[in-house]
Coordinates of C-alpha atoms (C1' of nucleotides) in Angstrom, one line a residue:
Chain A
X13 CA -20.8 15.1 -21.8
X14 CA -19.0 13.8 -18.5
X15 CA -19.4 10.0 -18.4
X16 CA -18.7 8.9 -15.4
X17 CA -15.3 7.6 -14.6
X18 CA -15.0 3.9 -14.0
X19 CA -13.5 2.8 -10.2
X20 CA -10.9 0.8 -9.4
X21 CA -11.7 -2.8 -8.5
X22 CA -12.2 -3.2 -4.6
X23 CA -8.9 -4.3 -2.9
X24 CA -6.4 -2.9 -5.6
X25 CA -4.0 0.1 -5.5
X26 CA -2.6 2.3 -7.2
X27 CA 0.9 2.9 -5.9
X28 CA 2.7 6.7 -6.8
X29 CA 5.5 8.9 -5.2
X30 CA 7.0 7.6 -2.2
X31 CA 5.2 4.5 -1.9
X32 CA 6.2 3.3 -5.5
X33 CA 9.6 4.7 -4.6
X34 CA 9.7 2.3 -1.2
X35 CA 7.9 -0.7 -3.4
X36 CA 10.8 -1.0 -6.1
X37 CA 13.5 0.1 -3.7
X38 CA 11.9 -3.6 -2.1
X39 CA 11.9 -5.2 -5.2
X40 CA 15.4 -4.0 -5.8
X41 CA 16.9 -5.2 -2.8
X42 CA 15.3 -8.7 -3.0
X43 CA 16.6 -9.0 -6.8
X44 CA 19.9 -7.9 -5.7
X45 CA 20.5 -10.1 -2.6
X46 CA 18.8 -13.5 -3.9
X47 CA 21.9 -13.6 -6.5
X48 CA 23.9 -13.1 -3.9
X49 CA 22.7 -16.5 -2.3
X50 CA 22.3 -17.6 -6.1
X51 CA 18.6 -18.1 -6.1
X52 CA 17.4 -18.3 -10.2
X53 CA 15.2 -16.4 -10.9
X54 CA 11.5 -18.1 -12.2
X55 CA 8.7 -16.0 -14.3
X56 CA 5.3 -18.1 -14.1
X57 CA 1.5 -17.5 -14.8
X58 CA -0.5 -15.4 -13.4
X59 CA -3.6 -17.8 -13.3
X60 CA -3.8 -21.6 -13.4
X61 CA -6.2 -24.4 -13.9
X62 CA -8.1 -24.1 -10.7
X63 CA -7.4 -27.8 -9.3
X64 CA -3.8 -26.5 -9.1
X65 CA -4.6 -24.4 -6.1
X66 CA -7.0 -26.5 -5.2
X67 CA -5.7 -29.7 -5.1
X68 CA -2.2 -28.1 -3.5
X69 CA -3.6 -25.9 -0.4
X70 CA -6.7 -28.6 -0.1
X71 CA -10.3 -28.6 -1.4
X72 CA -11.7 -28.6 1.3
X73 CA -10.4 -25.5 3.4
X74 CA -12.6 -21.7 3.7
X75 CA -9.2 -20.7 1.2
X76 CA -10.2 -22.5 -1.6
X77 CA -13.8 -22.6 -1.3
X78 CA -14.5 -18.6 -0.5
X79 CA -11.2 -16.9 -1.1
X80 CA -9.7 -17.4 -4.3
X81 CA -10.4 -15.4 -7.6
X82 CA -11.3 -18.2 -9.5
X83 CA -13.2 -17.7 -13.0
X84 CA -14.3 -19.9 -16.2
X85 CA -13.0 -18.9 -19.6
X86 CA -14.9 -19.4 -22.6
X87 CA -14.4 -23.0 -22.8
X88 CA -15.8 -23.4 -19.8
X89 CA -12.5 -24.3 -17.6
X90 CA -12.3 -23.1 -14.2
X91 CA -9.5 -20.4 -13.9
X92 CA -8.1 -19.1 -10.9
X93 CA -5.8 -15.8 -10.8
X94 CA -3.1 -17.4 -8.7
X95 CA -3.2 -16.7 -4.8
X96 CA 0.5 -18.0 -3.8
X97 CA 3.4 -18.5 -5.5
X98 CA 4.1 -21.9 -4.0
X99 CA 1.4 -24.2 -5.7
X100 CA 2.2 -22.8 -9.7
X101 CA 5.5 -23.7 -8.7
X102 CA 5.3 -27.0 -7.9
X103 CA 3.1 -27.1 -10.9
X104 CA 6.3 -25.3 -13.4
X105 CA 8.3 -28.0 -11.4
X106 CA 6.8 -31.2 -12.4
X107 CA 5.7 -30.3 -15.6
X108 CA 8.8 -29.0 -17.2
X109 CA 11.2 -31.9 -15.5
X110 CA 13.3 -29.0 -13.2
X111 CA 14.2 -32.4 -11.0
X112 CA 16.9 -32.1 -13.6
X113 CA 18.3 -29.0 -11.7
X114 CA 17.4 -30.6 -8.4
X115 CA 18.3 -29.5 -5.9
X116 CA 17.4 -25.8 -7.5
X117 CA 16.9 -22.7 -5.7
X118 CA 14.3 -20.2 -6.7
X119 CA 13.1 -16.5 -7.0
X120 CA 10.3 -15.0 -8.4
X121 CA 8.1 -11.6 -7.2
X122 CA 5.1 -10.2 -8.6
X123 CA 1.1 -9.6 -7.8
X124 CA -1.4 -12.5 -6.5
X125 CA -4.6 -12.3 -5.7
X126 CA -7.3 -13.0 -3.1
X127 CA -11.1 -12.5 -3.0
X128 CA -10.8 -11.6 0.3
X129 CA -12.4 -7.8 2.1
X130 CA -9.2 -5.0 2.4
X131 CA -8.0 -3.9 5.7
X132 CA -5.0 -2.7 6.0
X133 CA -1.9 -4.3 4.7
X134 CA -4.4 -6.8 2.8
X135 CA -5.3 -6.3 -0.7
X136 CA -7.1 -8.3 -3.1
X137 CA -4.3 -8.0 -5.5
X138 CA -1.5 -7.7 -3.5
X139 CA 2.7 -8.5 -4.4
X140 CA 4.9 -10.7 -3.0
X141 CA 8.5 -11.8 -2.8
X142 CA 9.5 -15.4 -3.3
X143 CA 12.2 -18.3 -2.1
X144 CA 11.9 -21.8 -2.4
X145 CA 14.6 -24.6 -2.7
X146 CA 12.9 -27.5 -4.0
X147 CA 14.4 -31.3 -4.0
X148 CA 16.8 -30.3 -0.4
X149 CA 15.6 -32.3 2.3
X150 CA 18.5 -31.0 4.5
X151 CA 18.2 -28.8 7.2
X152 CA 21.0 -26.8 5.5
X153 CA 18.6 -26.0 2.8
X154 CA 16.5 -24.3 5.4
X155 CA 19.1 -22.4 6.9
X156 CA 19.6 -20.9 3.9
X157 CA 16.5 -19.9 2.7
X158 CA 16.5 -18.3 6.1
X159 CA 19.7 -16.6 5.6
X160 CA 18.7 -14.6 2.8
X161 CA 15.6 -13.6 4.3
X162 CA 17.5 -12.3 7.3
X163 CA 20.0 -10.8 5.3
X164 CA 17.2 -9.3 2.9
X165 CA 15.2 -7.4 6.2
X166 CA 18.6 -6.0 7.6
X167 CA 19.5 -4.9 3.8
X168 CA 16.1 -3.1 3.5
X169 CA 17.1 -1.9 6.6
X170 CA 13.9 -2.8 8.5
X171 CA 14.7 -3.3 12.8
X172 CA 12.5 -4.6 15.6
X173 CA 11.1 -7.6 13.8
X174 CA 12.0 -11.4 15.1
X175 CA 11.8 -14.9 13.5
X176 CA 9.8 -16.8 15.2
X177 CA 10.4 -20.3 14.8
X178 CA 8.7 -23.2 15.2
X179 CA 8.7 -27.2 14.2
X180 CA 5.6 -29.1 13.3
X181 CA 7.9 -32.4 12.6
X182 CA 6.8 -34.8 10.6
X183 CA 3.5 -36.6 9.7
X184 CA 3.9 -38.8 12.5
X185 CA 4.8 -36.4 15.2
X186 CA 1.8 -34.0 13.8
X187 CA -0.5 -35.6 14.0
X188 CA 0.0 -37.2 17.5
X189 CA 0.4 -33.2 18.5
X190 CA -3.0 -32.4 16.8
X191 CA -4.8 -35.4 18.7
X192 CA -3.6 -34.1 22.2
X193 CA -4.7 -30.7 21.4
X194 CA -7.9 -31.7 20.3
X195 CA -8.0 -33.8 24.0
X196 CA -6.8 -30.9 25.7
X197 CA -9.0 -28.1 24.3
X198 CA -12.2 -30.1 24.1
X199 CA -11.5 -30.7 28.1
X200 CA -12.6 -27.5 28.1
X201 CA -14.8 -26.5 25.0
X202 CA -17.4 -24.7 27.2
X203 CA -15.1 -21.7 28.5
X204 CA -13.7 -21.5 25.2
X205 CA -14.6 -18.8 22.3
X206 CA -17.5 -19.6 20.0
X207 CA -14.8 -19.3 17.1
X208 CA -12.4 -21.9 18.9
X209 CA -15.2 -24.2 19.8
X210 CA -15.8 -24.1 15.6
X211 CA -11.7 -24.3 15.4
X212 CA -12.2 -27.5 17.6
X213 CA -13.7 -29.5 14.8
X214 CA -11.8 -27.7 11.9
X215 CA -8.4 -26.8 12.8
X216 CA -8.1 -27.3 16.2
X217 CA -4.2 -25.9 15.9
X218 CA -5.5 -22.8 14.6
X219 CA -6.8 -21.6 18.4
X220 CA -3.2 -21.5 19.3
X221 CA -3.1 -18.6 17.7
X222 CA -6.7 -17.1 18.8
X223 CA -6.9 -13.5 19.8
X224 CA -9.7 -13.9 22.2
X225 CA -8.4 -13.4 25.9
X226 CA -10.8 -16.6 26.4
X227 CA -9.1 -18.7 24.7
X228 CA -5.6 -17.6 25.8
X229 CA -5.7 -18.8 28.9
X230 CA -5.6 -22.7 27.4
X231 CA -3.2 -22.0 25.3
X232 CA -0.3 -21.6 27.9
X233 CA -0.9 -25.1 29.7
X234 CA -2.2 -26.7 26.0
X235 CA 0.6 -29.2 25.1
X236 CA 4.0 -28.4 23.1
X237 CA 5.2 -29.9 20.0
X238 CA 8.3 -31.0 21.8
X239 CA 7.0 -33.9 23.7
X240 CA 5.6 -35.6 20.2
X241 CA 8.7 -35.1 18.1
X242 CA 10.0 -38.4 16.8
X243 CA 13.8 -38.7 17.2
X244 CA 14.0 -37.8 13.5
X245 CA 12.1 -34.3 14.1
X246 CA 13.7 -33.4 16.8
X247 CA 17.1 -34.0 14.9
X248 CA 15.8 -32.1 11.9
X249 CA 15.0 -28.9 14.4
X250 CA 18.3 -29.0 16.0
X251 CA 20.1 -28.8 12.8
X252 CA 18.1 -25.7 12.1
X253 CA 18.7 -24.3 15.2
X254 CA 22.6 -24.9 15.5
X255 CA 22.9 -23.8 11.7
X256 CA 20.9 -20.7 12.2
X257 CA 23.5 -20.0 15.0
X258 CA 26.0 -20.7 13.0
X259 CA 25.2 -18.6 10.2
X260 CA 24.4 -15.8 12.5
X261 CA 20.6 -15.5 12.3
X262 CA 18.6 -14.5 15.2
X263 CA 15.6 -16.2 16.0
X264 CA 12.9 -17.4 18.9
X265 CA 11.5 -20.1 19.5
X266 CA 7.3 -20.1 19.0
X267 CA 5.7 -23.2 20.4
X268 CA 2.2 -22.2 19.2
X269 CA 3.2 -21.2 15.7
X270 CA 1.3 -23.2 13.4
X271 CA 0.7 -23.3 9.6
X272 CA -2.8 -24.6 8.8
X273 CA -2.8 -26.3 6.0
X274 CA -1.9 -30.2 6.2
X275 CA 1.5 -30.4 3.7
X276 CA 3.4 -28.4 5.9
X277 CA 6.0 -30.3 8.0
X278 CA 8.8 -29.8 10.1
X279 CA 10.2 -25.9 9.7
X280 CA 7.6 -23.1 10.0
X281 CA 8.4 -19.7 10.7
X282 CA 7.4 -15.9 10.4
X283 CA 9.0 -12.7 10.8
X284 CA 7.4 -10.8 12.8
X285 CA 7.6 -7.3 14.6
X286 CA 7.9 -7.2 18.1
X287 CA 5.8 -6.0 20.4
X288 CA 5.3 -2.1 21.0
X289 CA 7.9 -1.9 17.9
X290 CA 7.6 1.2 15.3
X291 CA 6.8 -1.7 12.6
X292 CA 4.3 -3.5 14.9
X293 CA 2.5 0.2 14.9
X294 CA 2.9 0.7 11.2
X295 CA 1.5 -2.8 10.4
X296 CA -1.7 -2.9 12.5
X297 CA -3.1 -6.4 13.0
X298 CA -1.7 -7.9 10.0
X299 CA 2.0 -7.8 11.0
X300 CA 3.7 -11.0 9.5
X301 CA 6.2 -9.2 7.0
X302 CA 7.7 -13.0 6.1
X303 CA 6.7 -16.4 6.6
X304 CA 7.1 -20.0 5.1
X305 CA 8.0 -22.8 6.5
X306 CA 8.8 -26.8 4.7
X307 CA 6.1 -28.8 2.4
X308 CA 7.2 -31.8 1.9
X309 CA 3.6 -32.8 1.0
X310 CA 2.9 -31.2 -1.6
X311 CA 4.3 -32.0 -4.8
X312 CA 2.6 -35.4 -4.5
X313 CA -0.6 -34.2 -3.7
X314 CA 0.2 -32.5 -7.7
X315 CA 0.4 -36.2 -8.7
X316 CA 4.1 -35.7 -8.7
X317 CA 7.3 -37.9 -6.5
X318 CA 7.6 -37.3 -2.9
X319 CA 9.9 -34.0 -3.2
X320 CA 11.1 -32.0 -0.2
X321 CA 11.1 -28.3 -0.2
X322 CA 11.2 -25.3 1.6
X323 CA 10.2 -21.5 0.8
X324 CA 8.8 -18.3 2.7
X325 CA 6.8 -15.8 1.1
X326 CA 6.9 -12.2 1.7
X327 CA 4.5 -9.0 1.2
X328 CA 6.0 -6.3 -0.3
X329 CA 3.4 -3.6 0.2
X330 CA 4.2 -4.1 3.9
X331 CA 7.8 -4.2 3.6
X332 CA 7.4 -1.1 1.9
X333 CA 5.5 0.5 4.9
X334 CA 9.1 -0.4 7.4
X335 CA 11.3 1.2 4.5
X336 CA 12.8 4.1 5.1
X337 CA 13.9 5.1 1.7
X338 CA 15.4 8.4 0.9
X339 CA 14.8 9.4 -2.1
X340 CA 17.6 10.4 -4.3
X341 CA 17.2 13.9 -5.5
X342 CA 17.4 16.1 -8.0
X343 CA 20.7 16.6 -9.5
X344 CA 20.1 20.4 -11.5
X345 CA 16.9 22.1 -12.3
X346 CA 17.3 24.1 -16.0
X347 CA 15.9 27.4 -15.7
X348 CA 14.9 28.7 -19.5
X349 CA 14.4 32.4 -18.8
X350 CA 13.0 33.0 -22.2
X351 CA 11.2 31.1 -24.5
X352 CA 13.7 31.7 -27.5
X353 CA 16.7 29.9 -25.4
X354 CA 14.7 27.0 -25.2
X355 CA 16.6 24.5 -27.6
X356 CA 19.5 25.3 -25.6
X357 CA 18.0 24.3 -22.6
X358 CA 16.7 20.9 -24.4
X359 CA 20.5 20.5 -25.5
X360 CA 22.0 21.3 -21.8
X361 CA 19.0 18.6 -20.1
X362 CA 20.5 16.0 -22.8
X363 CA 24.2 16.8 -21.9
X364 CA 23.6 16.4 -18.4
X365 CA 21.7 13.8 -18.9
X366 CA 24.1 11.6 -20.7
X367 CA 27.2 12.6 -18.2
X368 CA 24.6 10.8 -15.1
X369 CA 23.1 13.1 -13.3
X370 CA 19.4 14.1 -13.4
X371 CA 17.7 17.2 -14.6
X372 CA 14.8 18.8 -14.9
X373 CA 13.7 21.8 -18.0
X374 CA 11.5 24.7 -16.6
X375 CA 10.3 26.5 -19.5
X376 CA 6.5 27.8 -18.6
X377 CA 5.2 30.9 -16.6
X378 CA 7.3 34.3 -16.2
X379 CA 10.9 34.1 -15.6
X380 CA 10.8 34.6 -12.1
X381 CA 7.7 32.0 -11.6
X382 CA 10.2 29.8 -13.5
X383 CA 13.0 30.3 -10.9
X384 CA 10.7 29.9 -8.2
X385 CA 9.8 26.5 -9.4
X386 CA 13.1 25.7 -9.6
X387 CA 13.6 26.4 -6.6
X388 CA 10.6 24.3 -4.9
X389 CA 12.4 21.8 -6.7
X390 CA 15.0 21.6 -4.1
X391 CA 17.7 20.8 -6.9
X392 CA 21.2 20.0 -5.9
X393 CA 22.0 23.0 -8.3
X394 CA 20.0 25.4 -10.6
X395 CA 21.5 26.1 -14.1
X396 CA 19.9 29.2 -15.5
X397 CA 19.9 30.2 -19.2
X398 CA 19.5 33.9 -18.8
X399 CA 17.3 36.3 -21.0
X400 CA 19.4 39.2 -21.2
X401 CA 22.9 39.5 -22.6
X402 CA 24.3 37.9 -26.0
X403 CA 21.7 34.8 -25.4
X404 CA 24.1 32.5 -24.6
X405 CA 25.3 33.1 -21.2
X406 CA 23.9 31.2 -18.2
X407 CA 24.7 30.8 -14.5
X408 CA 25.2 27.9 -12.5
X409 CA 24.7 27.4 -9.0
X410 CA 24.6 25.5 -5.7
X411 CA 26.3 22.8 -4.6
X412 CA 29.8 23.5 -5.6
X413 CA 30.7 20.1 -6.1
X414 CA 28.4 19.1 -7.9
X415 CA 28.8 21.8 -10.1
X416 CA 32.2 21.4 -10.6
X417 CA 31.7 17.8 -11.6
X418 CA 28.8 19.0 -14.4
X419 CA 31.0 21.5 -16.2
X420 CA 33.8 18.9 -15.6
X421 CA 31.7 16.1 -17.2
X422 CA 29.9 18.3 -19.9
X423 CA 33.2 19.7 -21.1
X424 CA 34.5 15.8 -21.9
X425 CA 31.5 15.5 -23.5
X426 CA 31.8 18.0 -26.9
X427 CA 28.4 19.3 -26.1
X428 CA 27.2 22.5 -27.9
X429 CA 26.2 23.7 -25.1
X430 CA 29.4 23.0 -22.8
X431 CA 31.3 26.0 -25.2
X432 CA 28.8 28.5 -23.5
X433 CA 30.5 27.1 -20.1
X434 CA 33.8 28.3 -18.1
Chain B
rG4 C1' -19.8 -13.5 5.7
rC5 C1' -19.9 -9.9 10.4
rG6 C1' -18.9 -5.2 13.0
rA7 C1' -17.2 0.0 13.8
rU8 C1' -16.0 4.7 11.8
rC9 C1' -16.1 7.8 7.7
rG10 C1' -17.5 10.1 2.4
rU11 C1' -17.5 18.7 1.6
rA12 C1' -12.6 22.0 -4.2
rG13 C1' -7.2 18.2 -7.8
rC14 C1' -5.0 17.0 -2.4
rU15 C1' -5.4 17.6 3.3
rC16 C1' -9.3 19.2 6.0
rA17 C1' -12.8 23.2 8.6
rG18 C1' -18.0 24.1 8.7
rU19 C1' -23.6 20.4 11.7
rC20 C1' -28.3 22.4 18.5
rG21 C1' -31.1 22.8 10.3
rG22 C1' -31.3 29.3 8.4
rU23 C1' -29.1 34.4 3.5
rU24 C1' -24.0 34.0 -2.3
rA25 C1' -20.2 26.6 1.4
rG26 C1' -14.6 28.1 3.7
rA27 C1' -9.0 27.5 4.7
rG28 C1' -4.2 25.6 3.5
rC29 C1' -1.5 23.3 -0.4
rG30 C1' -1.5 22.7 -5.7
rC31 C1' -2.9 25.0 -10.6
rC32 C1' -3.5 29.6 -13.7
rG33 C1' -2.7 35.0 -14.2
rG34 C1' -0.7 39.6 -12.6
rU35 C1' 2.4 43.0 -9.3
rU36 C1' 6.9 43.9 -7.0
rU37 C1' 12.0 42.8 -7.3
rG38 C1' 15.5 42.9 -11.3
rU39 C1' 19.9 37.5 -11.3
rG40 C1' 16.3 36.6 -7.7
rG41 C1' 15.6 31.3 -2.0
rU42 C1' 10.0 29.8 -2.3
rA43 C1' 7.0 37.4 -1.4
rC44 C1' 2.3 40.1 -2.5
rC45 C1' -2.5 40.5 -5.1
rG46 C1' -6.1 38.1 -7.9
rG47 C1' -8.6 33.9 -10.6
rA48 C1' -10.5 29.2 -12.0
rG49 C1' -12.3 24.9 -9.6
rG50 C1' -17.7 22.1 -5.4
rU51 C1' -25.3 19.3 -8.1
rC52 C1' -21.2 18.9 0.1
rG53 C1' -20.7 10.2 -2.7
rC54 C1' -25.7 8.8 -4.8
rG55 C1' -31.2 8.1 -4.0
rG56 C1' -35.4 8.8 -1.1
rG57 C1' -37.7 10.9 3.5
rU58 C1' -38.9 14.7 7.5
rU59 C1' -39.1 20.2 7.2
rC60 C1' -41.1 26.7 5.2
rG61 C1' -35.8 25.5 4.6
rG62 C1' -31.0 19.7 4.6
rA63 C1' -23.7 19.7 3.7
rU64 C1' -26.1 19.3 8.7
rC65 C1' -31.6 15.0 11.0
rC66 C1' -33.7 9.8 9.4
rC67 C1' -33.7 5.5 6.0
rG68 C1' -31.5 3.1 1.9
rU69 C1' -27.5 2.5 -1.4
rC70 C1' -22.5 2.7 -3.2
rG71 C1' -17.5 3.6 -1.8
rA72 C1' -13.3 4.0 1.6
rU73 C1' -10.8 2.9 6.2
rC74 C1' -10.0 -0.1 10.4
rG75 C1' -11.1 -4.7 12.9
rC76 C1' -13.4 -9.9 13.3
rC77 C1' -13.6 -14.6 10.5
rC78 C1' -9.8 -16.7 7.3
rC79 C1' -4.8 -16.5 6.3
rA80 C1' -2.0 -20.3 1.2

RNA sequence: GCGAUCGUAGCUCAGUCGGUUAGAGCGCCGGUUUGUGGUACCGGAGGUCGCGGGUUCGGAUCCCGUCGAUCGCCCCA
């Protein structure tokens, strides 16, 4: 008789209560501040022709090979649900002619997906928030984007958590930077972790950021970014700086910041929380809460024109973890003491619905079970239709404002039931 | 792909040197008291102790496997 209930898919959630409360109080903020800063808002796919990803992040790379949920259909194309926001894009970009709007600013949130293993603050369907300005090849344009993601953390009211910045200048300086690394590190290859020594041949930038003690110890004395930067880079980064400055945004400077894929060039940044901070706790070892940084690779790598642009990506499951939402209460419980007042309940829940506050009907169990519910409600104010009397008396109480205001508001209203109130 | 920890009631958990009918709190349902009352009192329902195998007179407890979860490594778009 009891078949047996079907789990969830590995890596999803199902958000309730105060978690969906904190996820769409994110959600609301971001929506809210990005028109502020006039970012349009862009709906797009959830999958895509596989090459899109592929051909954006790099066919090569662990990402695309292992870590995407790709999938064929029935005609035998190769799917994948999409795993960033950036890539499907670009693609939306180029193929409906938004150069036209260039340069345009957008916005768009909503769940990706990753065939990766959980651990905390990872998911396999996970949600993000998005900002990109494509076709701005100023530094201006990444001062703003930055802007509003500063602006968006100190909305949401999260503390303790810096922008790190960092350049990677352009292909020229890059790529220079990459070869001295590769000098430096193979130097001394032996001492180093059996992950960097892979890294070495890989992505040799990528043991900048190594946890293994190890490997630290290189990374101090490893060559900076600084002393490769063509005149042009180092231009581009002081206009970033100066502006960020300008527009009142803190940030810090992180030499060994890197981005792995190839298309990235010039800005790249995260926000992250500092150390021994009540978000670093709450995040665990995945802490970025914000990161992006400038591609001006890849929209040709799409078979589209060289087009600058800039974005940063956020997770809002783990913004959602630093929020601190209180949750607005409950305006009046409705106590029905008997059943045969009921419609007079529904009528009073509709009138105090309509003049904006909230309500709740208790109608089940005895009449003092009902009150005690009310009560574990922890209402602003309990409205009681009584079972004794004429049946059409009822008390009001609590918050005396507040119930002022409702037999204020319900009286404007011509509700039957506002005749039964003083 | 690798590693560690963990799976007992709807939820949070207790219970393991192996031993009679497996417990608590919360929640749910019912009743009592009170009689317009601030969350009382009493009672009830609800568990093949993740699943499968093994050792044993006897397994929630020990062993193996498996599935799942959590956290971390790799990777990080």
């Amino acid at each position: 008789m009891t078949a047996k209930t079907p789990q969830a898919i590995r890596g999803t959630q199902d958000i309730f209560g105060a978690e969906a409360e904190a996820f769409a109080f994110v959600v609301e903020t971001f929506e809210r501040v990005r028109k502020l800063y006039r970012f349009r808002r862009v709906e797009m796919p959830v999958f895509e022709r596989t090459e899109v990803f592929g051909r954006a992040i790099g066919e090569t790379t662990d990402v695309v090979s292992k870590e995407m949920y790709s999938f064929e259909d029935r005609g035998g194309e190769s799917l994948t649900l999409r795993p960033e926001f950036t890539a499907g894009m670009a693609r939306a970009y180029l193929t409906n002619g938004w150069r036209q709007h260039a340069p345009v600013k957008l916005a768009t949130h909503g769940p990706l997906f990753r065939y990766e293993r959980p651990q905390k603050g990872r998911y396999r369907q996970f949600h993000q928030l998005d900002a990109e300005i494509v076709g701005a090849a100023e530094p201006q344009a990444d001062v703003e984007l930055l802007a509003l993601a500063d602006q968006l953390l100190r909305e949401l009211g999260i503390e303790g958590v810096t922008l790190q910045l960092n350049t990677l200048g352009d292909a020229g300086s890059r790529e220079a930077w990459r070869a001295a690394l590769v000098g430096h590190f193979r130097g001394v290859a032996g001492e180093l972790s059996e992950d960097s020594r892979e890294r070495l041949e890989k992505n040799p930038l990528r043991i900048l950021d190594s946890k293994d003690p190890r490997d630290r110890r290189f990374v101090a004395d490893a060559p900076k970014i600084d002393r490769f930067l063509s005149d042009e880079a180092l231009r581009f980064f002081e206009s970033v700086t100066t502006g960020l400055d300008a527009a009142g945004v803190k940030w810090a400077r992180a030499e060994s910041l890197v981005r792995g894929l190839d298309y990235y060039r010039h800005t790249a940044f995260e926000f992250v929380p500092d150390e021994g901070s009540a978000a670093a706790a709450a995040l665990g070892s995945q802490s970025t809460v914000l990161g992006g940084g400038r591609y001006d690779g890849l929209m040709e790598s799409l078979g589209g024109p060289p087009t600058p642009a800039v974005g940063w990506a956020a997770g809002i499951e783990r913004l959602a973890m630093l929020v601190d939402c209180e949750k607005r209460g409950l305006d009046l419980a409705i106590v029905v003491e008997s059943d045969n007042r009921i419609w007079q309940g529904f009528a009073a829940n509709s009138a105090i619905r309509d003049a904006g506050f909230s309500s709740e009907l208790i109608a089940s169990g005895s009449a003092k079970k009902r009150f005690d519910k009310a009560v574990k409600l922890n209402p602003k104010g309990i409205l009681t239709l009584t079972a004794s009397g004429d049946g059409t008396d009822f008390k009001i109480s609590g918050n005396d404002e507040l119930v002022n205001q409702v037999i204020e508001k319900m009286a404007t209203r011509g509700r039957h039931v506002t005749k039964s109130i003083k």
